[in-house]
Coordinates of C-alpha atoms in Angstrom, one line a residue:
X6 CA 85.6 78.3 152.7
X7 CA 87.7 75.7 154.0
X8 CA 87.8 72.5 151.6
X9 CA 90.0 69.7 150.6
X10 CA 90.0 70.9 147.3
X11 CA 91.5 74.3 146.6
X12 CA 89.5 74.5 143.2
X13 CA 86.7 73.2 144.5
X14 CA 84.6 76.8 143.5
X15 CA 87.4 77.6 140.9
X16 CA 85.1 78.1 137.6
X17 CA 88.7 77.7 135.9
X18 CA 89.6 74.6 137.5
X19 CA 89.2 72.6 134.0
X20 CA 91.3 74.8 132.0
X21 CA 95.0 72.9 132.0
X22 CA 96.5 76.3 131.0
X23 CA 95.2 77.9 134.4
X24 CA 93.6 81.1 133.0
X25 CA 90.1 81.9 131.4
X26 CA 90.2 81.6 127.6
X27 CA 88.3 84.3 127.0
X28 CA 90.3 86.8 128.8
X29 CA 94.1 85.1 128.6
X30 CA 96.8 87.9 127.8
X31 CA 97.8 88.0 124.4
X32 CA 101.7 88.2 123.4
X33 CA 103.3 91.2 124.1
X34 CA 100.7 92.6 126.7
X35 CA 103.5 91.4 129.4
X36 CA 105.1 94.6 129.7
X37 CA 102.0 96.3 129.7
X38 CA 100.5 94.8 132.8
X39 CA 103.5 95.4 134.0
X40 CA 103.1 98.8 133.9
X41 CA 99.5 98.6 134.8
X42 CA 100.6 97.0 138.0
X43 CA 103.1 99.9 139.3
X44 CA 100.4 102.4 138.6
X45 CA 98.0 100.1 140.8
X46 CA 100.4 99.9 143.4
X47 CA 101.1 103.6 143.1
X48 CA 97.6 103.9 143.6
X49 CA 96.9 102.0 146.4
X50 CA 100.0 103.3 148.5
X51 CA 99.4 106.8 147.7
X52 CA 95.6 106.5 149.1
X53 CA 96.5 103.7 152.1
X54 CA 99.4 106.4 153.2
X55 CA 97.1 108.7 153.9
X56 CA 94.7 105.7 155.9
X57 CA 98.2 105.3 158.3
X58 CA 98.7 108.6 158.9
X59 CA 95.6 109.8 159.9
X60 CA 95.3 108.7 163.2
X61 CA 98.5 110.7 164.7
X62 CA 96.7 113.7 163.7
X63 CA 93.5 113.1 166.3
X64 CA 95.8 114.2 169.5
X65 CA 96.7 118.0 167.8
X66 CA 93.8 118.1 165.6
X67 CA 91.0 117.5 168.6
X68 CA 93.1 120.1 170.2
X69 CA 93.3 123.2 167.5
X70 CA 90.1 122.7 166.2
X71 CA 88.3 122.2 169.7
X72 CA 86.5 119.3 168.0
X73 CA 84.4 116.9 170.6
X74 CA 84.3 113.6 170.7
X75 CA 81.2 112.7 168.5
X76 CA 83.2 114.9 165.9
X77 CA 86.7 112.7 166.1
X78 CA 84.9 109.7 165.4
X79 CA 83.1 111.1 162.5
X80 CA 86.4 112.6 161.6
X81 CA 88.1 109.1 161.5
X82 CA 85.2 107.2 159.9
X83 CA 83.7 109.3 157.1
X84 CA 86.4 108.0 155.2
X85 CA 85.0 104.7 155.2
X86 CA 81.9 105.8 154.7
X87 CA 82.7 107.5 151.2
X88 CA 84.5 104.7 149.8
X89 CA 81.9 102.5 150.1
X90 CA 79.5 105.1 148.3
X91 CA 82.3 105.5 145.6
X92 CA 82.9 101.8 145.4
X93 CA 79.9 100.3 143.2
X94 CA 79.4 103.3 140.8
X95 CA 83.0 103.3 140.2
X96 CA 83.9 99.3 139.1
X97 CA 80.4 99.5 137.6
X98 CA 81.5 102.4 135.3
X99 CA 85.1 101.0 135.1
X100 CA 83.5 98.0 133.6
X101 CA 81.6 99.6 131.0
X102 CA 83.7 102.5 130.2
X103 CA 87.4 101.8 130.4
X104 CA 89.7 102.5 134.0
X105 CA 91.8 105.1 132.7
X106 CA 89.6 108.2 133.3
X107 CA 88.0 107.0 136.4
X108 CA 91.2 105.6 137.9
X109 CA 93.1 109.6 137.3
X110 CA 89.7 111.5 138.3
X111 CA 89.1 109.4 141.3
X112 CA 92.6 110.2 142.2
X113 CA 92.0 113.9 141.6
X114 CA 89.0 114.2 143.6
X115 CA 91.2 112.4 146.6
X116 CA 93.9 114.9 146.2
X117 CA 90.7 117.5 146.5
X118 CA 89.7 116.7 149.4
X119 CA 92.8 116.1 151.2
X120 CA 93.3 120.0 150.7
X121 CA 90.1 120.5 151.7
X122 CA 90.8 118.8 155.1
X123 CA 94.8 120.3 155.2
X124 CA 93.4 124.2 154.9
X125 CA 90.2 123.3 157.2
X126 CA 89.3 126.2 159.7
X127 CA 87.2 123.5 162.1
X128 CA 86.1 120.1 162.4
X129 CA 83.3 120.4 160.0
X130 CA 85.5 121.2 157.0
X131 CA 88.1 118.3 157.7
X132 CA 85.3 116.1 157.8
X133 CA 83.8 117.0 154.2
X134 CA 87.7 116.9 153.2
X135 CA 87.7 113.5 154.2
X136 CA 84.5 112.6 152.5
X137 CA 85.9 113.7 149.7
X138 CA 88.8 112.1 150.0
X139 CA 87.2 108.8 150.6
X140 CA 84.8 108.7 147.9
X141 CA 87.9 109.3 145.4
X142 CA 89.7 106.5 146.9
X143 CA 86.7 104.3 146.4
X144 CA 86.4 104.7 142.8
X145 CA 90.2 104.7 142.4
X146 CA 90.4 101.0 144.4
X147 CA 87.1 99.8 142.5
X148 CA 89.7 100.4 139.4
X149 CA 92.7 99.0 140.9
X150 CA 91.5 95.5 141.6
X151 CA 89.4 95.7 138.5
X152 CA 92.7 96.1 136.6
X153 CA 94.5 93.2 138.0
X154 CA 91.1 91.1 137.4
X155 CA 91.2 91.7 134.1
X156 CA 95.4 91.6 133.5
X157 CA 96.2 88.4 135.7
X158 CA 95.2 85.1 136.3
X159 CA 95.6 82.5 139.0
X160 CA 99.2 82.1 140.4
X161 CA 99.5 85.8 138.4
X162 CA 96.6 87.3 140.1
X163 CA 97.8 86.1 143.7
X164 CA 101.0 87.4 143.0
X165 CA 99.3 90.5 141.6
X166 CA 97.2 91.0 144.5
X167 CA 100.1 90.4 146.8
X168 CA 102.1 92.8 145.6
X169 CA 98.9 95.3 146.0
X170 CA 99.1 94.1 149.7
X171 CA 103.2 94.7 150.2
X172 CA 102.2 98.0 148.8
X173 CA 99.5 98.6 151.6
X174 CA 101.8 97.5 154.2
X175 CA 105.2 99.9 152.9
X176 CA 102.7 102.5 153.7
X177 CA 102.1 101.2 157.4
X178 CA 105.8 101.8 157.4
X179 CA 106.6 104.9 155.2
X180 CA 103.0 106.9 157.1
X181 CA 104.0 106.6 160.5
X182 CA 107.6 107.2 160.3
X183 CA 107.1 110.5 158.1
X184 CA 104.3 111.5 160.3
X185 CA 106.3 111.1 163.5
X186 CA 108.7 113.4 162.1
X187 CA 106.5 115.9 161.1
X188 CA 105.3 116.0 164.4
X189 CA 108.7 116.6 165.8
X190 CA 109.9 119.5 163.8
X191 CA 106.4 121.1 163.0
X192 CA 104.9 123.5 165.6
X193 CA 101.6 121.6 167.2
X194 CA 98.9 123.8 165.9
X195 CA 99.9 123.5 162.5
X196 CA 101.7 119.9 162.5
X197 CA 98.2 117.9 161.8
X198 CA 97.7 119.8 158.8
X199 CA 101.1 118.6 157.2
X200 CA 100.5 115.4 158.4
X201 CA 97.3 115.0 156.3
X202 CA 99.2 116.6 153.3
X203 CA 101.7 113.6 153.6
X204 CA 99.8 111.2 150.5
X205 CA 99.9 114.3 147.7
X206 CA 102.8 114.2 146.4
X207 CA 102.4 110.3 145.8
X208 CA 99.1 110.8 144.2
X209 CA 100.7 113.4 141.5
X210 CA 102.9 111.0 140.7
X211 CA 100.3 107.7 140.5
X212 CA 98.1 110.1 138.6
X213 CA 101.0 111.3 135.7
X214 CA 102.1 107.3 136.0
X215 CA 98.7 106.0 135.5
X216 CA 97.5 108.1 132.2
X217 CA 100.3 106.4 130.6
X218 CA 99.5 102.8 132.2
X219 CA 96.5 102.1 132.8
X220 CA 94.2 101.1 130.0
X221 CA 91.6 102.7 128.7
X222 CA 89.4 100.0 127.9
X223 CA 89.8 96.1 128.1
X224 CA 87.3 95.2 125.2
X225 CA 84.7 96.7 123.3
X226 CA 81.1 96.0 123.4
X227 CA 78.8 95.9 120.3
X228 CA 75.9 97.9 122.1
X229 CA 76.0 100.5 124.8
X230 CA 76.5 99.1 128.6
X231 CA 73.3 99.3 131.0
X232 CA 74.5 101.0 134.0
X233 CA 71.6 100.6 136.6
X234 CA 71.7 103.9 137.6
X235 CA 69.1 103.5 140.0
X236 CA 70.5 100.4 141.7
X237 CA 74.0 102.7 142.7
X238 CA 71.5 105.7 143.5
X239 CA 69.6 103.2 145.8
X240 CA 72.9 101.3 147.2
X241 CA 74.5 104.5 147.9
X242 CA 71.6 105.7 149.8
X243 CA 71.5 102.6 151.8
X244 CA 75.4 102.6 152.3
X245 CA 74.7 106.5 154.1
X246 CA 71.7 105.4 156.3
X247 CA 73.1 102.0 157.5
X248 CA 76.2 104.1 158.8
X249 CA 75.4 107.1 160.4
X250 CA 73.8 105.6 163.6
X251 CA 76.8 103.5 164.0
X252 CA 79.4 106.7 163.2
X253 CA 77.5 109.1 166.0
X254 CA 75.7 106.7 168.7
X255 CA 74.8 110.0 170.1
X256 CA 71.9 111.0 167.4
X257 CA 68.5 111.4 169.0
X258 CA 65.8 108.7 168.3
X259 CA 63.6 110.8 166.6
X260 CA 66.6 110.4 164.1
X261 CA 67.0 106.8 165.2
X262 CA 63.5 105.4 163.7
X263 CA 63.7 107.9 160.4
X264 CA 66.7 106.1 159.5
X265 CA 65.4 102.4 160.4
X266 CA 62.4 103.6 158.3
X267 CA 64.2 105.0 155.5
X268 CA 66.9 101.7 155.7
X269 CA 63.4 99.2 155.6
X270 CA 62.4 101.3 152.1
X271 CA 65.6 101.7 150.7
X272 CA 66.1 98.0 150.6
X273 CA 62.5 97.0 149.7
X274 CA 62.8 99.1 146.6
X275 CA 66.4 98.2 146.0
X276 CA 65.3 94.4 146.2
X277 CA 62.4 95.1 144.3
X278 CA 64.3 97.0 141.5
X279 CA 67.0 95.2 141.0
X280 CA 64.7 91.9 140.0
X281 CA 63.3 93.8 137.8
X282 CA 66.2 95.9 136.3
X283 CA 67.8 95.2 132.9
X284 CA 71.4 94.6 133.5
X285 CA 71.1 95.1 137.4
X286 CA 73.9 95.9 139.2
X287 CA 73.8 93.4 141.7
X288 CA 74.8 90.6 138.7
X289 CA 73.1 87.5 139.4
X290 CA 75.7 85.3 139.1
X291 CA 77.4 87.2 142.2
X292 CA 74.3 86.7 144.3
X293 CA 73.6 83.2 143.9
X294 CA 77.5 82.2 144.3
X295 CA 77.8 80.7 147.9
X296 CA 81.8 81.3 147.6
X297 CA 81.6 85.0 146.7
X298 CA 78.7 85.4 149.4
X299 CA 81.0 84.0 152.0
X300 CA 84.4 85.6 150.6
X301 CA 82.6 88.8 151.5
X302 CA 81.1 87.7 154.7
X303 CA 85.3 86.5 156.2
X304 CA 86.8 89.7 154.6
X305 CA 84.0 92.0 156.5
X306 CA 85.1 90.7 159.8
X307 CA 89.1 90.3 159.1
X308 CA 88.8 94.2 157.6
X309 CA 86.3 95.3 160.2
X310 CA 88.9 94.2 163.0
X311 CA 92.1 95.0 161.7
X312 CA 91.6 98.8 160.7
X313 CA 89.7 98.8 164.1
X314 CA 92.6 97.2 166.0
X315 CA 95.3 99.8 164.3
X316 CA 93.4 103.1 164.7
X317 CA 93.2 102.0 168.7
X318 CA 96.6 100.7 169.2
X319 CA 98.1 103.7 168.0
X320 CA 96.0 105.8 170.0
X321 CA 96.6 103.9 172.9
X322 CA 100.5 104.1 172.4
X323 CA 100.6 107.7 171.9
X324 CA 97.9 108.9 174.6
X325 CA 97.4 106.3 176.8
X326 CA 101.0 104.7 177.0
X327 CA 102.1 108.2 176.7
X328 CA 104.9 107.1 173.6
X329 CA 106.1 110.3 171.0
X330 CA 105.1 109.9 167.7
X331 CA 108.7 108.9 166.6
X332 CA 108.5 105.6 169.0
X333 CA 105.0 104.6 168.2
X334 CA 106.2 104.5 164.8
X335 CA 109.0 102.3 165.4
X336 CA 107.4 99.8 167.5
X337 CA 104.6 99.4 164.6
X338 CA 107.1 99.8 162.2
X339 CA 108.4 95.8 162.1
X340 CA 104.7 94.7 162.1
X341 CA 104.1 96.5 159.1
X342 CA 107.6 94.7 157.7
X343 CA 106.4 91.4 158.7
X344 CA 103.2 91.7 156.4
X345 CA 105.1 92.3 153.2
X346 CA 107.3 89.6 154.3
X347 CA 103.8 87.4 153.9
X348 CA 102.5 89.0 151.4
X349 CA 105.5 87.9 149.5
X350 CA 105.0 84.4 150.9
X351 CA 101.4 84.1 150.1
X352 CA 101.6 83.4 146.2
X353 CA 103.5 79.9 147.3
X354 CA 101.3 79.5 150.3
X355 CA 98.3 79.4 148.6
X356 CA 99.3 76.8 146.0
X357 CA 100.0 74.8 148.3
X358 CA 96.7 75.0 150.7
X359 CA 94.7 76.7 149.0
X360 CA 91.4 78.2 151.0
X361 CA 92.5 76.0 153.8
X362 CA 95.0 78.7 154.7
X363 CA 92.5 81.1 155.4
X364 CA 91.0 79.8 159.2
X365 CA 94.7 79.4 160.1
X366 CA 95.7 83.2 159.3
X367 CA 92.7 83.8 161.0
X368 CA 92.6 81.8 164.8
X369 CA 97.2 83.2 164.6
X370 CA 95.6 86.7 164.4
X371 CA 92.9 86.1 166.9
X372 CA 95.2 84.5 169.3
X373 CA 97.1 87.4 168.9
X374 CA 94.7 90.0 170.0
X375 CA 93.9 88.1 173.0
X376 CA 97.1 87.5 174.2
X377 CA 97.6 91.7 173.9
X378 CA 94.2 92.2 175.9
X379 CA 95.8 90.0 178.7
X380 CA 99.1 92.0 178.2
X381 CA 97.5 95.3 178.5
X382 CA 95.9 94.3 181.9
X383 CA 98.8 92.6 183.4
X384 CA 102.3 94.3 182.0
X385 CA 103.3 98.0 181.6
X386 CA 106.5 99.5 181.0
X387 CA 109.2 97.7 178.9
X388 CA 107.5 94.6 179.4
X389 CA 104.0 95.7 177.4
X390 CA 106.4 97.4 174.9
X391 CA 107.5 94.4 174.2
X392 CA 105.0 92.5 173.8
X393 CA 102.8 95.2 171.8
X394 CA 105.6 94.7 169.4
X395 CA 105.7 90.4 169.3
X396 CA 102.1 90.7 168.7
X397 CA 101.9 93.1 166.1
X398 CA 104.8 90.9 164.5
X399 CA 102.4 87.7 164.6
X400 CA 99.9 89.5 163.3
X401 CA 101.6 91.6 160.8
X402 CA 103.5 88.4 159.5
X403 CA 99.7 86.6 159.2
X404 CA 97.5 89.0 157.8
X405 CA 99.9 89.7 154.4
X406 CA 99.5 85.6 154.1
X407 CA 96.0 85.9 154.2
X408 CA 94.9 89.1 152.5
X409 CA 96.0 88.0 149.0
X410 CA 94.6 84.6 149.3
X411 CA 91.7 85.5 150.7
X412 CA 90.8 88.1 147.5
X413 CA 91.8 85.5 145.2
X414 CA 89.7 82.8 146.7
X415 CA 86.4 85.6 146.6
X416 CA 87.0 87.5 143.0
X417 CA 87.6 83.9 141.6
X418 CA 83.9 83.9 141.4
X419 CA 83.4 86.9 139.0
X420 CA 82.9 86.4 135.8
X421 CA 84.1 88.3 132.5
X422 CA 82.4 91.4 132.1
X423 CA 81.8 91.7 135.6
X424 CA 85.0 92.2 137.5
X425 CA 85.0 95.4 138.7
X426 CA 81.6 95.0 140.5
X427 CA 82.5 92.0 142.2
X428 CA 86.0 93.9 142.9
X429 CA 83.8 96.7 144.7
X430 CA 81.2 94.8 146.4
X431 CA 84.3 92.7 148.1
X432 CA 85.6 96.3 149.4
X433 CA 82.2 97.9 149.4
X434 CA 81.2 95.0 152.5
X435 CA 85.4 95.5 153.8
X436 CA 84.9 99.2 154.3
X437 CA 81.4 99.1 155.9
X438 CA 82.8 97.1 158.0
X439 CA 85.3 99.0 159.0
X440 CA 83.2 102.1 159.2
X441 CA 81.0 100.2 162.1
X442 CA 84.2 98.5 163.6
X443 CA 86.2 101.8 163.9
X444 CA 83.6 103.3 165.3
X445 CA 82.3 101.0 167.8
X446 CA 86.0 100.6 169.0
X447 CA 86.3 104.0 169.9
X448 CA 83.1 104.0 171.5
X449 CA 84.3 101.2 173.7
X450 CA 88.0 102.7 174.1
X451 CA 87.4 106.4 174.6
X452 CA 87.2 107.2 178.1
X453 CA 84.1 109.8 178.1
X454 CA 82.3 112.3 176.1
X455 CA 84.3 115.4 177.4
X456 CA 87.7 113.5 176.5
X457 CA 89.9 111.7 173.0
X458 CA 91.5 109.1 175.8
X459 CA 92.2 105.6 175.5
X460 CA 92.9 103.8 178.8
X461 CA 94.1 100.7 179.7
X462 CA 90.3 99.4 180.0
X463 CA 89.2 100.6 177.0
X464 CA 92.3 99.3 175.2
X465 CA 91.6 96.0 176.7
X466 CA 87.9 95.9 175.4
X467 CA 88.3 97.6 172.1
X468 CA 91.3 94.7 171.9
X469 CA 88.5 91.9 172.9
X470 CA 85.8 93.0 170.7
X471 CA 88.4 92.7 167.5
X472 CA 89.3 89.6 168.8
X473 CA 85.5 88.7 168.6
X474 CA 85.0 90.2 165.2
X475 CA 87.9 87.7 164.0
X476 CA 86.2 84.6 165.7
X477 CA 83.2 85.7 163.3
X478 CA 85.6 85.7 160.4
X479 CA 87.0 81.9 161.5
X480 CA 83.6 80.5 161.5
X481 CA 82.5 81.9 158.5
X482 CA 85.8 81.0 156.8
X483 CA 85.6 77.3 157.8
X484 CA 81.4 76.5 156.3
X485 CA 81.7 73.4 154.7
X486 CA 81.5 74.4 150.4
X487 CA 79.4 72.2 148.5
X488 CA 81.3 69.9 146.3
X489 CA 78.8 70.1 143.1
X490 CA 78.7 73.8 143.3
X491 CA 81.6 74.4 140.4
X492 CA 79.5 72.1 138.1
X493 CA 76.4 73.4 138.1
X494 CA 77.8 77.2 138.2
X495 CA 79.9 76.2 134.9
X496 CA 76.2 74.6 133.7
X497 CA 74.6 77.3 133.7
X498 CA 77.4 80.0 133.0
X499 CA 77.0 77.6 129.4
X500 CA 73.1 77.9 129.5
X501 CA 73.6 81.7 129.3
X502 CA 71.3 83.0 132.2
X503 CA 73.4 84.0 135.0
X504 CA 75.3 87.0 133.2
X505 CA 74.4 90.4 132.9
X506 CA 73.8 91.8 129.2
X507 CA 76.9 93.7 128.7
X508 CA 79.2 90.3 129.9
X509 CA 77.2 87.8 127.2
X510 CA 77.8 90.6 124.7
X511 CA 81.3 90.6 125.5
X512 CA 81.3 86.9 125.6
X513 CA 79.9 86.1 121.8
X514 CA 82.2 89.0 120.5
X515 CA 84.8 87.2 121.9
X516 CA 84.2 84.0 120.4

């Protein structure tokens, strides 16, 4: 991704005015983005408050509901798991349909399954509450970035997306600090339960906010839109088998090769459907773009190792390090700060150096995990305290300049007609990732089967396999683009056989 060109793969590089023609905002639609905007933000706090919450609740939660360890990691990455299944219907349908509906029932379905998981009698329910809960938040993000891809452009859209990413990282802040207290003042066998009840309230008011704001429909199409159905049936299917080995290591291999098997004929028929589908979901002109392909491939990793790196940390600080809530939430606290601090900073960043800023987000935040691996090892006491909290300030500070960029340097390859699915694919690959990461990590960091303990070891391992998770992201981030590839994408966006249906549709009746 890294080139001397910032607009090398830009398929609007040409346009002097800096935005797609077909799409640009009419007058008077300012205040209505605007609008749009808050509700996405709403949105995507609301859900991500939840996401920073969750993991104070293992240390009570393991304990009332006498849940093993094979349970707390499916616990902590169903989640995952559920938004990826809820990604790809949902922008698809958001595309075709309108937001409005699917952006307020996703949010109701989330709200759903949070009470499923608040009121759960064992593990088993607050799992399926989670599940729930995760496939809402999937089809309510597939809307939210689909929204800003269709409201902003360019320097707009980074700043867009950067405020998305301030909004993420308030919720670092606001999670931990009101779960800490919770913990304080509730009695331990009940405090979980508030603690997962933390995001409702937010998501009543995104939901009342959002039928107001958010549009129902960006244009009309003359015919009706071809949805693929089997295509999501098929990726959904393949989303669940490629997971569960990863999320339970413990299944037995009977299990083992009936998934394998089952993976090897989902994608064969997927592969063979969708070449044959009309209107497939996996849009051609996603597929064959080398940028989008490799957007995907750095976001993965960077996603895959930073939710993995923040559900272990804490952990670590509260079991291992033997820290209270309240102080664990303090020390990640300015970490969190720092990453709205780059968010902010990213719009002007990233006119500056474009895609070249992405390797060097990337070897500050590596460098950063490895120096806390050494920490872990060598320091304790005030002296790892502090240095827990440098690094998660370098990295904090690093990953809000990237994260905007870096979604704005992939989604620049969708085209019209098509930007919620490239809006879900981008987190469809970011939260499988994070469903192996998470789980791998706490494979490596727990200390047994009989226990929910991180010790200084595992800390130190989980810490180096994130580290080499990033490295992955780095390479794939600096593969040389090729220089004729915005030409011949723009030739034969004009020759008319790279979009799906429903976008040429939308296309002539533009015109």
């Amino acid at each position: 991704m890294a080139d001397d060109d910032p607009t090398a793969d830009d398929p609007t590089a040409d346009d002097p005015t800096g935005s797609d023609p077909i799409d640009r905002p009419v007058p008077g639609a300012r205040r209505a983005s605007r609008l749009a905007l808050a509700a996405c933000l709403g949105a995507g706090f609301a859900t991500l408050l939840d996401q920073a919450v969750v993991s104070y609740t293992v240390p009570s939660l393991a304990t009332e509901l006498h849940a093993p360890t094979g349970a707390v990691q499916w616990f902590l990455a169903v989640y995952s798991l559920t938004f990826g299944v809820g990604l790809v219907p949902g922008g698809r349908l958001g595309d075709a349909f309108g937001r409005r509906g699917l952006f307020v029932g996703g949010l109701g379905l989330f709200a759903v399954g949070a009470l499923v998981a608040v009121l759960a009698p064992g593990i088993g329910w607050a799992i399926v509450g989670r599940s729930v809960q995760g496939f809402g938040a999937g089809v309510v993000s597939a809307q939210v970035l689909g929204v800003i891809q269709d409201r902003f452009r360019d320097r707009e859209r980074v700043r867009a997306l950067a405020a998305y990413g301030a909004a993420a990282s308030a919720s670092a802040i606001v999670g931990p600090l009101a779960a800490a207290g919770v913990l304080a003042v509730a009695p331990p066998s009940t405090a979980w339960r508030f603690v997962l009840a933390i995001s409702l309230p937010w998501v009543l008011a995104t939901g009342v906010l959002a039928l107001r704001a958010v549009p129902a429909r960006e244009r009309r199409e003359r015919r009706r839109p071809v949805l693929d159905l089997p295509g999501i049936v098929l990726t959904a299917i393949l989303v669940v088998l490629v997971t569960v080995p990863v999320i339970d290591p413990g299944v037995g291999s009977g299990v083992i090769a009936a998934v394998v098997l089952g993976l090897v004929g989902t994608v064969l028929a997927l592969v063979w459907w969708e070449r044959r589908a009309h209107g497939p979901l996996f849009a051609p002109a996603l597929v064959r773009s080398g940028g989008f392909v490799r957007g995907n491939a750095v976001a993965a990793l960077w996603f895959g190792a930073g939710v993995a790196q923040s559900s272990v940390v804490t952990v670590f600080l509260l079991q291992g390090f033997g820290l209270t809530p309240v102080v664990v939430a303090l020390v990640l606290a300015p970490g969190a700060a720092a990453r709205i601090v780059g968010s902010w900073a990213s719009t002007r960043a990233h006119a500056r150096f474009g895609a070249r800023l992405l390797p060097v987000c990337l070897a500050v935040q590596g460098s950063g995990l490895v120096a806390l691996a050494v920490a872990v090892g060598a320091l304790d006491g005030v002296a790892l305290f502090a240095t827990v909290l440098g690094v998660e300030l370098v990295v904090g500070a690093s990953s809000g300049v990237f994260e905007p960029a870096m979604r704005h340097t992939t989604l620049q390859h969708a085209l019209p007609g098509g930007h919620g699915v490239a809006a879900s694919f981008l987190q469809l690959t970011q939260r499988l990732a994070a469903t192996f990461c998470v789980a791998l990590v706490a494979g490596v960091s727990f200390a047994g089967r009989t226990g929910v303990t991180v010790t200084p070891g595992g800390m130190r391992a989980a810490l180096v396999v994130c580290a080499v998770l990033l490295a992955g992201s780095f390479a794939a981030s600096v593969v040389p683009r090729g220089v004729t590839r915005r030409r011949r994408s723009q030739q034969t966006i004009e020759a008319g056989d790279v979009l799906p249906r429903v976008a040429r549709d939308g296309l002539r009746e533009e015109r």
